[in-house]
Coordinates of N, CA and C in Angstrom, one line a residue:
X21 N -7.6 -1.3 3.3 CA -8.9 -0.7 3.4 C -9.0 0.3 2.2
X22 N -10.0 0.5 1.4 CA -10.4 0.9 0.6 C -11.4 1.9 0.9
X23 N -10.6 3.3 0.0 CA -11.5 4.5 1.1 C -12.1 5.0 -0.4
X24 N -13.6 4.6 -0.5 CA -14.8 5.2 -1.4 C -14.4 6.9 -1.8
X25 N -14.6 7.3 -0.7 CA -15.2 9.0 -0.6 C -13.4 10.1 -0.6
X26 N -12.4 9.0 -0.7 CA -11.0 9.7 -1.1 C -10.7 9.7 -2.6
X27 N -10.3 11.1 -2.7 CA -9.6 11.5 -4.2 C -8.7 10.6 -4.8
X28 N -8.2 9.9 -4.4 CA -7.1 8.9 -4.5 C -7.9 7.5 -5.4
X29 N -7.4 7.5 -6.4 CA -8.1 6.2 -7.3 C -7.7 4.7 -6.3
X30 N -8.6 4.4 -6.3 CA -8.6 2.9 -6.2 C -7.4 2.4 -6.3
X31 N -7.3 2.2 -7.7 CA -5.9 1.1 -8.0 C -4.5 1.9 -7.8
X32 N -4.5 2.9 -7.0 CA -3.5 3.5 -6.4 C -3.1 3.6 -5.0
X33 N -5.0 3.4 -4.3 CA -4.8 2.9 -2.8 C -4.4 1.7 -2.8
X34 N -4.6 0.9 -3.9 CA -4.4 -1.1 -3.5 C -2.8 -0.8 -3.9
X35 N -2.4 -0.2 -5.0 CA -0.8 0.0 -5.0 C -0.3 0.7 -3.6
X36 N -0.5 1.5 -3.2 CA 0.6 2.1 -1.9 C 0.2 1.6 -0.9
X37 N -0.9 0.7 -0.6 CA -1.1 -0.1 0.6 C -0.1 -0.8 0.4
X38 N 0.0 -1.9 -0.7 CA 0.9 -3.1 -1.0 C 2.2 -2.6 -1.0
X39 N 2.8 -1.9 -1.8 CA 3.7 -1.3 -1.3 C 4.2 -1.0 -0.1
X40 N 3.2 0.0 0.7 CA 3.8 0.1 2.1 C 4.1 -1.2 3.3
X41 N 3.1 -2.4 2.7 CA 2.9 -3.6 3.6 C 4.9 -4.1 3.4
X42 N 5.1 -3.9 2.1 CA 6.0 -4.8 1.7 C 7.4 -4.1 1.9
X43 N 7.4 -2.8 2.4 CA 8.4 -1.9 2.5 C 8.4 -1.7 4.4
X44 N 7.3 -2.1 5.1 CA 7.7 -1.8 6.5 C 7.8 -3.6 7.1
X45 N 8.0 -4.6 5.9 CA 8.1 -5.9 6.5 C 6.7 -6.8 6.3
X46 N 5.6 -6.4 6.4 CA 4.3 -7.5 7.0 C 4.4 -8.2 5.6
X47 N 4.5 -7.6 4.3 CA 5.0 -8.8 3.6 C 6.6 -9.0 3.0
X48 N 7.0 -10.1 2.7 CA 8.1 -10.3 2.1 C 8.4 -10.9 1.2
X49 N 9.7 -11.3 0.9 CA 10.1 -11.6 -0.7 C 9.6 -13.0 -1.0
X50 N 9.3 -13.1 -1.8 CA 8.4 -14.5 -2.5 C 7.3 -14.7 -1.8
X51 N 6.3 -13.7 -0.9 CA 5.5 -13.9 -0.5 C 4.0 -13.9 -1.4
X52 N 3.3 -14.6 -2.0 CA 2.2 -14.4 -3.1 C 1.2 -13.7 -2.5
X53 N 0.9 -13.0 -3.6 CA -0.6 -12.4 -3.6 C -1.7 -12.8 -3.8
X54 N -3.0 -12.3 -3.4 CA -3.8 -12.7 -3.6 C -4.1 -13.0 -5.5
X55 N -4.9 -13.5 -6.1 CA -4.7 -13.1 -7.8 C -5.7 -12.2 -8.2
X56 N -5.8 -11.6 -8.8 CA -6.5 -10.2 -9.3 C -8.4 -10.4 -9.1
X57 N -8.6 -11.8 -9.1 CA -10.3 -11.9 -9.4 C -10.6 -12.1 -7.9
X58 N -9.9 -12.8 -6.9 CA -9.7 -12.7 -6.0 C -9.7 -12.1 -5.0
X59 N -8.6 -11.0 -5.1 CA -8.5 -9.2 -4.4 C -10.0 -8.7 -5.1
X60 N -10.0 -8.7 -6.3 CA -11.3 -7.8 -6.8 C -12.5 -8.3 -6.1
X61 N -12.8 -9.8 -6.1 CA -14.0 -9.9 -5.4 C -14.4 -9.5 -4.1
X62 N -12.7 -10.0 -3.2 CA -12.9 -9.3 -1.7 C -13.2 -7.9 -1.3
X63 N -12.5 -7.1 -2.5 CA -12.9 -5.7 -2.5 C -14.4 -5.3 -3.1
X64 N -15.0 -6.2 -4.0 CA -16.3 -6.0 -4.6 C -15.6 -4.6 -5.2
X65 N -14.6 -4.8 -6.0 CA -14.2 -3.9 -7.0 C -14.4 -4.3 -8.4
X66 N -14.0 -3.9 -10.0 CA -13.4 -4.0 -11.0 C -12.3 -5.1 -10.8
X67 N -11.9 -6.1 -11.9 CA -10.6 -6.8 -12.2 C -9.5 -6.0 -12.6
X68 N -10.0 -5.3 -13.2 CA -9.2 -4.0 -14.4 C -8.5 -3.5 -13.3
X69 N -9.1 -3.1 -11.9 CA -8.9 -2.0 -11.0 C -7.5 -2.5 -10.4
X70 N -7.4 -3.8 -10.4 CA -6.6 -5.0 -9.1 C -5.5 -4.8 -10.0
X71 N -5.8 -5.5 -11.3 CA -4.5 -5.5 -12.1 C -4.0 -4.4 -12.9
X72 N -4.8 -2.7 -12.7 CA -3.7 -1.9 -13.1 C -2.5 -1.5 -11.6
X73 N -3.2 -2.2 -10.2 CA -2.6 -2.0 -9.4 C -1.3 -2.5 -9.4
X74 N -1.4 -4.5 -9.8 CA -0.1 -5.1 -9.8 C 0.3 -4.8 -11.0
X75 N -0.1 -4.2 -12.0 CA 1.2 -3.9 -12.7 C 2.2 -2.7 -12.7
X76 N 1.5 -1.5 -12.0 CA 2.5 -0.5 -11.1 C 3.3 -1.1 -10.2
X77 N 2.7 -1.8 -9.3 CA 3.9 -2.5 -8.8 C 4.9 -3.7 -9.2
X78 N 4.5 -4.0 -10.4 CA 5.3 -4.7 -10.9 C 6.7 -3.9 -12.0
X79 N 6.0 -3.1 -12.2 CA 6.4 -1.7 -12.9 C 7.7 -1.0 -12.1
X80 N 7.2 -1.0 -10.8 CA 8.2 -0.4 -10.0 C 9.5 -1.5 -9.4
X81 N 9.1 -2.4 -9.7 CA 9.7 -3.5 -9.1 C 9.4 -4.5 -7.6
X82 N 8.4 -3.9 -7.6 CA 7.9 -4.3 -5.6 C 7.4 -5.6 -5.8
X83 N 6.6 -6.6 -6.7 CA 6.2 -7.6 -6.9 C 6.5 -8.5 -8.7
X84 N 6.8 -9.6 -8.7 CA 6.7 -10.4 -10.1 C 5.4 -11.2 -10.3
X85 N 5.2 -10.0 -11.9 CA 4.0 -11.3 -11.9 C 4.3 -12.0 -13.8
X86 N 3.4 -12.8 -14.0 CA 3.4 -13.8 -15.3 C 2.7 -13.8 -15.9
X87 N 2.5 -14.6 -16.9 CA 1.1 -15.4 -17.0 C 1.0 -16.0 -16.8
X88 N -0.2 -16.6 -16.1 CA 0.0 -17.9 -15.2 C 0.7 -18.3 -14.4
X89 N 1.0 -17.1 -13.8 CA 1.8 -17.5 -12.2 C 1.2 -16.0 -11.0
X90 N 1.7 -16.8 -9.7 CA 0.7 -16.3 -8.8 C 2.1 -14.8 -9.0
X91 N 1.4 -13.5 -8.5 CA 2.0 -12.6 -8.1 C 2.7 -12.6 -6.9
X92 N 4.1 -12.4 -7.0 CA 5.0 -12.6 -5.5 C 5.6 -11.0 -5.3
X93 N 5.5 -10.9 -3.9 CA 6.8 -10.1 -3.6 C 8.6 -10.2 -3.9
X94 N 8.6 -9.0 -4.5 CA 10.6 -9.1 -4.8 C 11.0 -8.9 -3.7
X95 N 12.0 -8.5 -3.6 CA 12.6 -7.9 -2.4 C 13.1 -6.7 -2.7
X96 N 12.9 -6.2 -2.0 CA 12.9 -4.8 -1.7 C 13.5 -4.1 -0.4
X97 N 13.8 -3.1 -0.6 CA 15.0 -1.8 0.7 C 13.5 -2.0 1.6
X98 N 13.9 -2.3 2.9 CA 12.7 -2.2 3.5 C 12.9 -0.7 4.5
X99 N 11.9 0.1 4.9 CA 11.7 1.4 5.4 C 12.6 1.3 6.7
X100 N 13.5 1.8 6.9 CA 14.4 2.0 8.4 C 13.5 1.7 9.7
X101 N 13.5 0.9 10.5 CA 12.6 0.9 11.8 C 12.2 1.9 12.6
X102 N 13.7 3.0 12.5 CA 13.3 3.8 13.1 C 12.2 4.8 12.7
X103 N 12.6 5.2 11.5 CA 10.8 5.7 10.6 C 9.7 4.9 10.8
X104 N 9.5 3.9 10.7 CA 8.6 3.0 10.8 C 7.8 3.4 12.5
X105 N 8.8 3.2 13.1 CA 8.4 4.0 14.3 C 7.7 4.8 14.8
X106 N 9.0 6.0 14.1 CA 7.9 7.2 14.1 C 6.5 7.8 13.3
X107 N 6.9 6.8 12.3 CA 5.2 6.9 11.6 C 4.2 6.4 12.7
X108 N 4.3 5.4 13.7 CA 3.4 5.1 14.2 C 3.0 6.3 15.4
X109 N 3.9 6.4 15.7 CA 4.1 7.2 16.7 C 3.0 8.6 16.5
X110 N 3.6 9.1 15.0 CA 2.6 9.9 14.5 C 1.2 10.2 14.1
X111 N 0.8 8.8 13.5 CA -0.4 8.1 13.0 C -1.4 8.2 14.6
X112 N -0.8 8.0 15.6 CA -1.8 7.3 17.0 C -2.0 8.8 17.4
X113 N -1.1 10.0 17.0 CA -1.6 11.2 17.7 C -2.5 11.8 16.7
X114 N -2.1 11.9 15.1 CA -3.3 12.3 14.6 C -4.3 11.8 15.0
X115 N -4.8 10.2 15.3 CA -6.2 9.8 15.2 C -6.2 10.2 16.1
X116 N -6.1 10.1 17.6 CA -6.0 11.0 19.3 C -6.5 12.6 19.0
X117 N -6.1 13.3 17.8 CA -6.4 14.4 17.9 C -8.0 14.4 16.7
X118 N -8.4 13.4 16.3 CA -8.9 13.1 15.1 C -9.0 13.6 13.8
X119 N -7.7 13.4 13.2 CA -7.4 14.0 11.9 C -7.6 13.1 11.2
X120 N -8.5 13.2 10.1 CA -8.4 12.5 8.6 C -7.3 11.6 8.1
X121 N -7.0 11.0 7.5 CA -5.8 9.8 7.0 C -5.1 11.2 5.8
X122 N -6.4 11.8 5.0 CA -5.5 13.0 4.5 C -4.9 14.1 4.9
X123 N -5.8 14.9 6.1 CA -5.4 15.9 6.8 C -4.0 15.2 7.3
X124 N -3.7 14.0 7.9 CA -2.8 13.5 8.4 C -1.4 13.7 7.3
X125 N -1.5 12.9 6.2 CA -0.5 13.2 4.8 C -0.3 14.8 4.5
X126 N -1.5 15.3 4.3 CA -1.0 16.2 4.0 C -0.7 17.7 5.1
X127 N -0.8 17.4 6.5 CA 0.5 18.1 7.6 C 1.8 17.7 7.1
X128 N 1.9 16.3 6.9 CA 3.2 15.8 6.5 C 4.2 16.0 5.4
X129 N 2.8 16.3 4.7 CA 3.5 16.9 3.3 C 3.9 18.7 3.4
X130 N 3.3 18.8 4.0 CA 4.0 20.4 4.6 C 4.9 20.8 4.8
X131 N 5.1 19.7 5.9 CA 6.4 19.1 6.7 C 7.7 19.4 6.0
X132 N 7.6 18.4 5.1 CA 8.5 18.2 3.9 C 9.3 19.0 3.2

């Protein structure tokens, strides 16, 4: 999901979404991506926007892409369950108390 009215650029939310998908399991290794015109259209984004996303992540190592080949997931250290856990754990009481997706990060970043 793609949040308009957040400080957070675009092709940074589609990077740490993807990222996070691919680091708590929902995606995995050689799993393909959608291809940049594709994501962009579903998002009624920029192309530019999609593919400065896969190339941070390709950058970082989380996905391979080519020319002319579909974008896959690598494999990657996937997030310990037990964190995975507790993130949820966390996430269901912020919204319960109804805190922001940022208010929410940034308690956590306090945290820290």
């Amino acid at each position: 999901m793609i949040r308009e009215s957040s400080p957070t650029p675009v092709y940074e939310q589609i990077r740490a979404q993807i990222e996070g998908m691919v680091r708590v399991g929902a995606l995995h290794d050689g799993d393909r991506l959608p291809s940049v015109r594709q994501l962009a259209g579903d998002l009624r984004i920029a192309p530019g926007t999609v593919a400065k996303a896969y190339t941070e992540l390709a950058d970082c190592g989380i996905i391979d892409t080519g020319a002319g080949r579909a974008a896959r997931v690598k494999r990657v250290k996937p997030i310990p369950e037990p964190l995975v856990r507790a993130a949820k754990t966390y996430a269901d009481e912020a919204r319960r108390l109804g805190a922001s997706l940022d208010d929410a990060f940034n308690a956590l970043r306090a945290q820290w």
